[in-house]
CSV table of C-alpha atoms in Angstrom, one decimal:
chain,number,residue,atom,x,y,z
Y,1,MET,CA,0.0,0.0,0.0
Y,2,THR,CA,1.3,3.4,-1.0
Y,3,ALA,CA,1.9,5.8,1.9
Y,4,ASP,CA,0.8,9.4,2.0
Y,5,VAL,CA,4.0,11.4,2.2
Y,6,LEU,CA,4.2,14.4,4.6
Y,7,ALA,CA,6.9,16.9,3.8
Y,8,GLU,CA,9.3,17.7,6.7
Y,9,PRO,CA,8.1,21.2,7.3
Y,10,ASP,CA,4.4,20.0,7.4
Y,11,TRP,CA,4.9,17.2,9.9
Y,12,LEU,CA,7.3,19.2,12.0
Y,13,ALA,CA,4.6,21.9,12.3
Y,14,ARG,CA,1.9,19.3,13.2
Y,15,GLU,CA,4.2,17.8,15.8
Y,16,ALA,CA,5.1,21.1,17.4
Y,17,ALA,CA,1.4,22.1,17.6
Y,18,HIS,CA,0.4,18.8,19.2
Y,19,VAL,CA,3.2,18.9,21.8
Y,20,GLU,CA,2.3,22.5,22.8
Y,21,ARG,CA,-1.4,21.6,22.9
Y,22,MET,CA,-0.9,18.6,25.3
Y,23,ARG,CA,1.7,20.3,27.5
Y,24,ARG,CA,-1.1,22.5,28.7
Y,25,TRP,CA,-2.3,19.4,30.6
Y,26,THR,CA,0.8,17.2,31.1
Y,27,VAL,CA,3.1,19.8,32.6
Y,28,PRO,CA,0.8,20.9,35.4
Y,29,HIS,CA,0.0,17.3,36.2
Y,30,GLN,CA,3.7,16.4,36.4
Y,31,GLU,CA,4.3,19.5,38.6
Y,32,ARG,CA,1.5,18.5,40.9
Y,33,ARG,CA,2.8,15.0,41.1
Y,34,SER,CA,6.3,16.2,41.9
Y,35,ARG,CA,4.8,18.1,44.9
Y,36,GLY,CA,2.7,15.1,46.0
Y,37,GLU,CA,-0.4,17.2,45.3
Y,38,LYS,CA,-3.7,15.5,44.4
Y,39,HIS,CA,-6.3,17.0,42.1
Y,40,PRO,CA,-9.7,15.5,42.5
Y,41,VAL,CA,-10.8,16.4,39.0
Y,42,LEU,CA,-7.8,16.2,36.7
Y,43,ASP,CA,-5.8,13.3,38.2
Y,44,PHE,CA,-8.5,11.0,36.8
Y,45,LEU,CA,-7.3,11.7,33.2
Y,46,PHE,CA,-3.9,10.3,34.1
Y,47,THR,CA,-4.6,7.7,36.8
Y,48,TYR,CA,-7.8,6.0,35.9
Y,49,TYR,CA,-6.7,6.3,32.2
Y,50,SER,CA,-3.3,4.8,31.9
Y,51,HIS,CA,-1.8,6.8,29.0
Y,52,ARG,CA,1.4,8.3,30.2
Y,53,PRO,CA,1.8,12.0,30.0
Y,54,SER,CA,4.9,11.6,28.0
Y,55,HIS,CA,3.0,9.4,25.5
Y,56,LEU,CA,0.1,11.8,25.4
Y,57,GLN,CA,2.3,14.7,24.3
Y,58,ARG,CA,4.3,12.6,21.8
Y,59,TRP,CA,3.1,13.1,18.2
Y,60,GLN,CA,2.6,10.3,15.7
Y,61,PRO,CA,1.1,10.4,12.3
Y,62,GLY,CA,-0.7,7.0,12.4
Y,63,PRO,CA,-0.5,4.3,9.8
Y,64,GLY,CA,0.0,4.8,6.1
Y,65,VAL,CA,1.9,8.1,6.5
Y,66,ALA,CA,5.5,8.5,5.5
Y,67,LEU,CA,7.5,11.2,7.2
Y,68,ALA,CA,10.0,12.8,4.7
Y,69,GLY,CA,13.2,14.5,5.5
Y,70,PRO,CA,16.3,13.8,7.6
Y,71,ALA,CA,14.5,14.8,10.9
Y,72,ALA,CA,12.2,11.8,10.5
Y,73,ARG,CA,15.0,9.4,11.2
Y,74,ARG,CA,14.7,10.1,14.9
Y,75,PHE,CA,11.4,8.1,14.8
Y,76,LEU,CA,13.5,5.0,14.1
Y,77,ASP,CA,14.5,5.2,17.8
Y,78,ARG,CA,10.9,4.4,18.6
Y,79,LYS,CA,9.6,0.8,18.5
Y,80,GLY,CA,7.7,0.0,15.3
Y,81,TYR,CA,9.0,2.5,12.8
Y,82,VAL,CA,10.9,1.6,9.6
Y,83,GLU,CA,12.5,3.5,6.8
Y,84,THR,CA,11.3,3.2,3.2
Y,85,THR,CA,12.0,5.0,0.0
Y,86,ASP,CA,9.2,7.4,0.8
Y,87,GLY,CA,10.3,8.2,4.3
Y,88,VAL,CA,9.9,6.8,7.8
Y,89,VAL,CA,6.6,4.9,8.4
Y,90,LEU,CA,4.9,2.7,11.0
Y,91,ASP,CA,5.8,-0.9,10.3
Y,92,PRO,CA,2.4,-2.6,9.4
Y,93,ALA,CA,3.8,-5.7,11.0
Y,94,GLY,CA,3.5,-3.9,14.3
Y,95,PHE,CA,-0.3,-4.2,14.0
Y,96,THR,CA,-0.3,-7.5,15.8
Y,97,GLU,CA,-3.1,-10.0,16.2
Y,98,GLY,CA,-3.7,-8.5,19.6
Y,99,LYS,CA,-4.0,-5.0,18.2
Y,100,LYS,CA,-6.4,-6.3,15.6
Y,101,ARG,CA,-8.6,-7.9,18.3
Y,102,THR,CA,-8.6,-4.6,20.2
Y,103,ALA,CA,-9.6,-2.7,17.1
Y,104,GLU,CA,-12.4,-5.2,16.4
Y,105,PHE,CA,-13.7,-4.9,19.9
Y,106,VAL,CA,-13.6,-1.1,19.8
Y,107,LEU,CA,-15.3,-1.1,16.5
Y,108,GLY,CA,-18.1,-3.3,17.8
Y,109,LEU,CA,-18.5,-1.3,21.0
Y,110,LEU,CA,-18.5,2.1,19.4
Y,111,SER,CA,-20.8,1.1,16.6
Y,112,ALA,CA,-23.3,-0.3,19.0
Y,113,THR,CA,-23.1,2.8,21.2
Y,114,ALA,CA,-23.6,5.1,18.2
Y,115,SER,CA,-26.7,3.1,17.0
Y,116,ARG,CA,-28.6,4.1,20.2
Y,117,SER,CA,-30.4,7.2,21.2
Y,118,PRO,CA,-28.8,9.1,24.1
Y,119,ARG,CA,-30.4,8.7,27.6
Y,120,LEU,CA,-30.1,11.8,29.7
Y,121,ASN,CA,-31.8,10.8,32.9
Y,122,CYS,CA,-29.0,9.4,35.1
Y,123,PHE,CA,-28.1,12.9,36.5
Y,124,GLY,CA,-24.6,11.9,37.5
Y,125,LEU,CA,-25.7,9.8,40.5
Y,126,HIS,CA,-22.9,7.3,39.9
Y,127,GLU,CA,-20.5,9.6,41.9
Y,128,TRP,CA,-23.0,9.8,44.7
Y,129,ALA,CA,-23.4,6.0,44.7
Y,130,MET,CA,-19.6,5.6,45.1
Y,131,VAL,CA,-19.8,7.3,48.5
Y,132,TYR,CA,-23.2,6.1,49.7
Y,133,ARG,CA,-23.1,5.1,53.4
Y,134,GLU,CA,-19.3,5.3,53.3
Y,135,PRO,CA,-17.4,6.7,56.3
Y,136,ALA,CA,-16.2,10.3,55.5
Y,137,ASP,CA,-12.6,9.3,55.9
Y,138,SER,CA,-13.0,6.4,53.4
Y,139,VAL,CA,-14.4,8.3,50.4
Y,140,ARG,CA,-12.3,8.4,47.2
Y,141,HIS,CA,-11.5,12.2,47.4
Y,142,ASP,CA,-11.2,12.6,51.2
Y,143,GLN,CA,-9.1,15.8,50.8
Y,144,VAL,CA,-12.3,17.7,49.9
Y,145,PRO,CA,-15.6,17.8,51.8
Y,146,LEU,CA,-19.0,16.5,50.8
Y,147,ARG,CA,-21.3,19.4,49.9
Y,148,LEU,CA,-24.2,18.0,51.9
Y,149,GLY,CA,-22.3,16.0,54.4
Y,150,SER,CA,-22.5,12.2,54.7
Y,151,ALA,CA,-26.2,12.1,55.8
Y,152,GLY,CA,-27.3,14.6,53.2
Y,153,THR,CA,-25.5,12.7,50.5
Y,154,ASP,CA,-27.1,9.4,51.5
Y,155,GLU,CA,-30.6,11.1,51.5
Y,156,VAL,CA,-30.1,12.2,47.8
Y,157,VAL,CA,-29.2,8.6,46.8
Y,158,GLU,CA,-32.2,7.3,48.6
Y,159,SER,CA,-34.6,9.9,47.1
Y,160,LEU,CA,-33.7,9.5,43.4
Y,161,ASP,CA,-33.6,6.6,40.9
Y,162,ILE,CA,-30.1,5.4,40.0
Y,163,ARG,CA,-29.9,4.4,36.3
Y,164,CYS,CA,-26.2,3.8,35.6
Y,165,GLY,CA,-25.5,1.4,32.7
Y,166,HIS,CA,-21.7,1.9,32.6
Y,167,PHE,CA,-19.9,-1.0,34.1
Y,168,ASP,CA,-16.7,0.9,34.9
Y,169,ALA,CA,-18.7,3.4,36.9
Y,170,PHE,CA,-21.0,0.8,38.5
Y,171,ARG,CA,-18.0,-1.4,39.7
Y,172,PHE,CA,-17.0,1.5,42.1
Y,173,PHE,CA,-20.4,1.7,43.7
Y,174,THR,CA,-20.5,0.9,47.4
Y,175,ASP,CA,-22.0,-2.4,48.4
Y,176,ASP,CA,-25.1,-0.7,49.8
Y,177,ALA,CA,-25.6,1.4,46.6
Y,178,ARG,CA,-25.4,-1.5,44.0
Y,179,PRO,CA,-28.8,-2.9,44.7
Y,180,ARG,CA,-30.3,0.6,44.2
Y,181,ASN,CA,-29.2,0.7,40.6
Y,182,GLU,CA,-31.9,-0.1,38.0
Y,183,LEU,CA,-29.3,-2.1,36.0
Y,184,THR,CA,-26.6,-4.6,36.8
Y,185,PRO,CA,-24.0,-3.8,34.2
Y,186,SER,CA,-21.1,-6.2,33.7
Y,187,ARG,CA,-18.2,-6.6,31.4
Y,188,GLU,CA,-20.2,-9.1,29.4
Y,189,THR,CA,-23.1,-6.7,28.9
Y,190,GLN,CA,-20.9,-3.7,28.1
Y,191,VAL,CA,-21.6,-3.7,24.3
Y,192,ALA,CA,-25.3,-4.2,24.9
Y,193,LEU,CA,-25.7,-1.4,27.5
Y,194,GLU,CA,-23.4,1.5,26.6
Y,195,GLN,CA,-25.2,4.5,25.1
Y,196,PRO,CA,-24.1,7.9,23.8
Y,197,GLY,CA,-25.6,10.0,26.5
Y,198,CYS,CA,-23.3,8.4,29.2
Y,199,LEU,CA,-20.6,10.7,30.3
Y,200,HIS,CA,-18.2,7.8,31.0
Y,201,ALA,CA,-18.8,6.2,27.6
Y,202,ASN,CA,-17.9,9.6,26.0
Y,203,MET,CA,-14.8,10.0,28.2
Y,204,ASP,CA,-13.8,6.5,27.3
Y,205,LEU,CA,-13.3,7.6,23.6
Y,206,PHE,CA,-9.9,8.8,24.9
Y,207,LYS,CA,-9.2,5.3,26.2
Y,208,TRP,CA,-10.2,3.5,23.0
Y,209,ALA,CA,-8.0,5.9,21.0
Y,210,TYR,CA,-4.8,5.4,23.0
Y,211,LYS,CA,-5.4,1.6,23.3
Y,212,LEU,CA,-4.5,1.5,19.6
Y,213,ASP,CA,-1.4,3.7,20.0
Y,214,PRO,CA,0.6,4.3,17.8
Y,215,PHE,CA,-1.9,3.2,15.1
Y,216,VAL,CA,-4.1,6.3,15.7
Y,217,PRO,CA,-3.1,9.8,14.7
Y,218,ALA,CA,-2.0,11.9,17.7
Y,219,GLU,CA,-4.5,14.6,16.8
Y,220,LEU,CA,-7.4,12.1,17.2
Y,221,VAL,CA,-6.1,11.0,20.6
Y,222,ALA,CA,-5.8,14.7,21.6
Y,223,ASP,CA,-9.3,15.5,20.5
Y,224,ALA,CA,-10.7,12.6,22.6
Y,225,PHE,CA,-8.5,13.6,25.5
Y,226,GLU,CA,-9.6,17.3,25.6
Y,227,LEU,CA,-13.3,16.2,25.3
Y,228,ALA,CA,-12.7,13.9,28.2
Y,229,VAL,CA,-11.3,16.8,30.3
Y,230,GLU,CA,-14.4,18.8,29.7
Y,231,ILE,CA,-16.7,15.9,30.5
Y,232,ARG,CA,-14.8,15.1,33.6
Y,233,THR,CA,-15.3,18.7,34.8
Y,234,LEU,CA,-19.1,18.2,34.5
Y,235,ASP,CA,-18.9,14.8,36.1
Y,236,MET,CA,-17.2,16.3,39.2
Y,237,ARG,CA,-19.2,19.5,39.3
Y,238,ALA,CA,-22.3,17.3,39.6
Y,239,SER,CA,-20.7,15.0,42.2
Y,240,PRO,CA,-21.3,15.2,46.0
Y,241,TYR,CA,-17.9,16.9,46.5
Y,242,ASP,CA,-17.5,20.6,47.3
Y,243,LEU,CA,-15.0,21.7,44.7
Y,244,ALA,CA,-15.9,25.4,44.6
Y,245,ALA,CA,-12.6,26.4,46.2
Y,246,LEU,CA,-10.8,24.8,43.2
Y,247,GLY,CA,-12.9,26.8,40.7
Y,248,TYR,CA,-15.6,24.2,40.0
Y,249,PRO,CA,-19.1,25.5,41.0
Y,250,PRO,CA,-21.5,22.7,41.7
Y,251,VAL,CA,-24.3,21.4,39.5
Y,252,ARG,CA,-26.8,20.8,42.2
Y,253,ILE,CA,-28.4,17.6,40.9
Y,254,GLU,CA,-30.2,17.2,44.2
Y,255,THR,CA,-32.6,20.0,42.9
Y,256,ALA,CA,-34.9,19.9,39.9
Y,257,ALA,CA,-33.1,22.9,38.4
Y,258,GLY,CA,-29.7,21.2,38.8
Y,259,ARG,CA,-30.9,18.0,37.2
Y,260,ALA,CA,-32.2,20.0,34.2
Y,261,GLU,CA,-28.9,21.8,33.9
Y,262,TYR,CA,-27.0,18.4,34.0
Y,263,ALA,CA,-29.3,16.9,31.4
Y,264,ARG,CA,-28.7,19.9,29.0
Y,265,ALA,CA,-24.9,19.6,29.4
Y,266,GLN,CA,-25.1,15.8,29.0
Y,267,GLY,CA,-27.0,16.2,25.8
Y,268,ASP,CA,-24.4,18.7,24.5
Y,269,PHE,CA,-21.6,16.3,25.2
Y,270,ALA,CA,-23.5,13.5,23.5
Y,271,ARG,CA,-23.6,15.7,20.3
Y,272,ARG,CA,-20.0,16.7,20.6
Y,273,ALA,CA,-18.8,13.2,21.2
Y,274,ALA,CA,-20.6,11.8,18.2
Y,275,PRO,CA,-18.1,13.0,15.5
Y,276,VAL,CA,-15.1,11.9,17.6
Y,277,ARG,CA,-16.8,8.4,18.0
Y,278,ALA,CA,-17.5,8.4,14.2
Y,279,ARG,CA,-13.9,9.2,13.4
Y,280,LEU,CA,-12.7,6.3,15.7
Y,281,ILE,CA,-15.2,3.9,14.1
Y,282,ALA,CA,-14.0,4.9,10.6
Y,283,HIS,CA,-10.4,4.5,11.7
Y,284,CYS,CA,-11.0,1.1,13.3
Y,285,HIS,CA,-12.7,0.0,10.0
Y,286,ARG,CA,-9.6,0.9,8.1
Y,287,LEU,CA,-7.3,-0.8,10.5
Y,288,VAL,CA,-9.3,-4.0,10.6
Y,289,SER,CA,-9.8,-4.0,6.8
Y,290,ALA,CA,-6.0,-3.5,6.1
Y,291,ALA,CA,-4.9,-6.2,8.5
Y,292,PRO,CA,-3.9,-9.5,7.0
């Protein structure tokens, strides 16, 4: 297959733009980590999601692209790149059977998710269910207080219906909260249950992009990451934690007005995530179709 050739000035400019874009997030995270400082909102993007900051800010063109010019030879220091008459390219042999299976799973999951209408009535109660009847010193982000205190938080969980269909949120529910969920999501039911209104399903577009690294263009990974940052912000503003001192005013989902605000924002993220999901679906199609 003939590679698309990027002239050295073009790919160098793309690389520099990507590095600058991602350093906005990676540098503050690394500085906080060096100080032993936790961030209840942003750490999630680097701890729950396992893509290293150094890898996030590292640019790659993706498959089928040849990097021209002498500067491209430094890519040969990375695993999986080879030199051809067109320039330096990703070695197709690096798209292993394991990578192919991952691409097939991601393709199936994202296609199924995209086929459904978004549901916007969960109101972010998953974060509340993660602290339900939990001692105050045992909650995940014990460095910040609960807005309503432990008793008030429990009252909200008990007064509203919990409708979480995302397994990787549900698995962090407290033992007392799990029976209150209308669904019992599992890894086996993931493809059947995920839907495009779910904040976590839309944040996970970042995960599915980097799982196929380096066979996904860096710009697509970056787009998914920055969308995840914004979604995570809503996720935690709607949580039971008091984050106002950190610059995150609450979305008070314990009130009717707060639930309406949450649903509007959730719907907006569903619309914004759709083209990112579509690009990942199309990219996985190409990867799977080109694999031997």
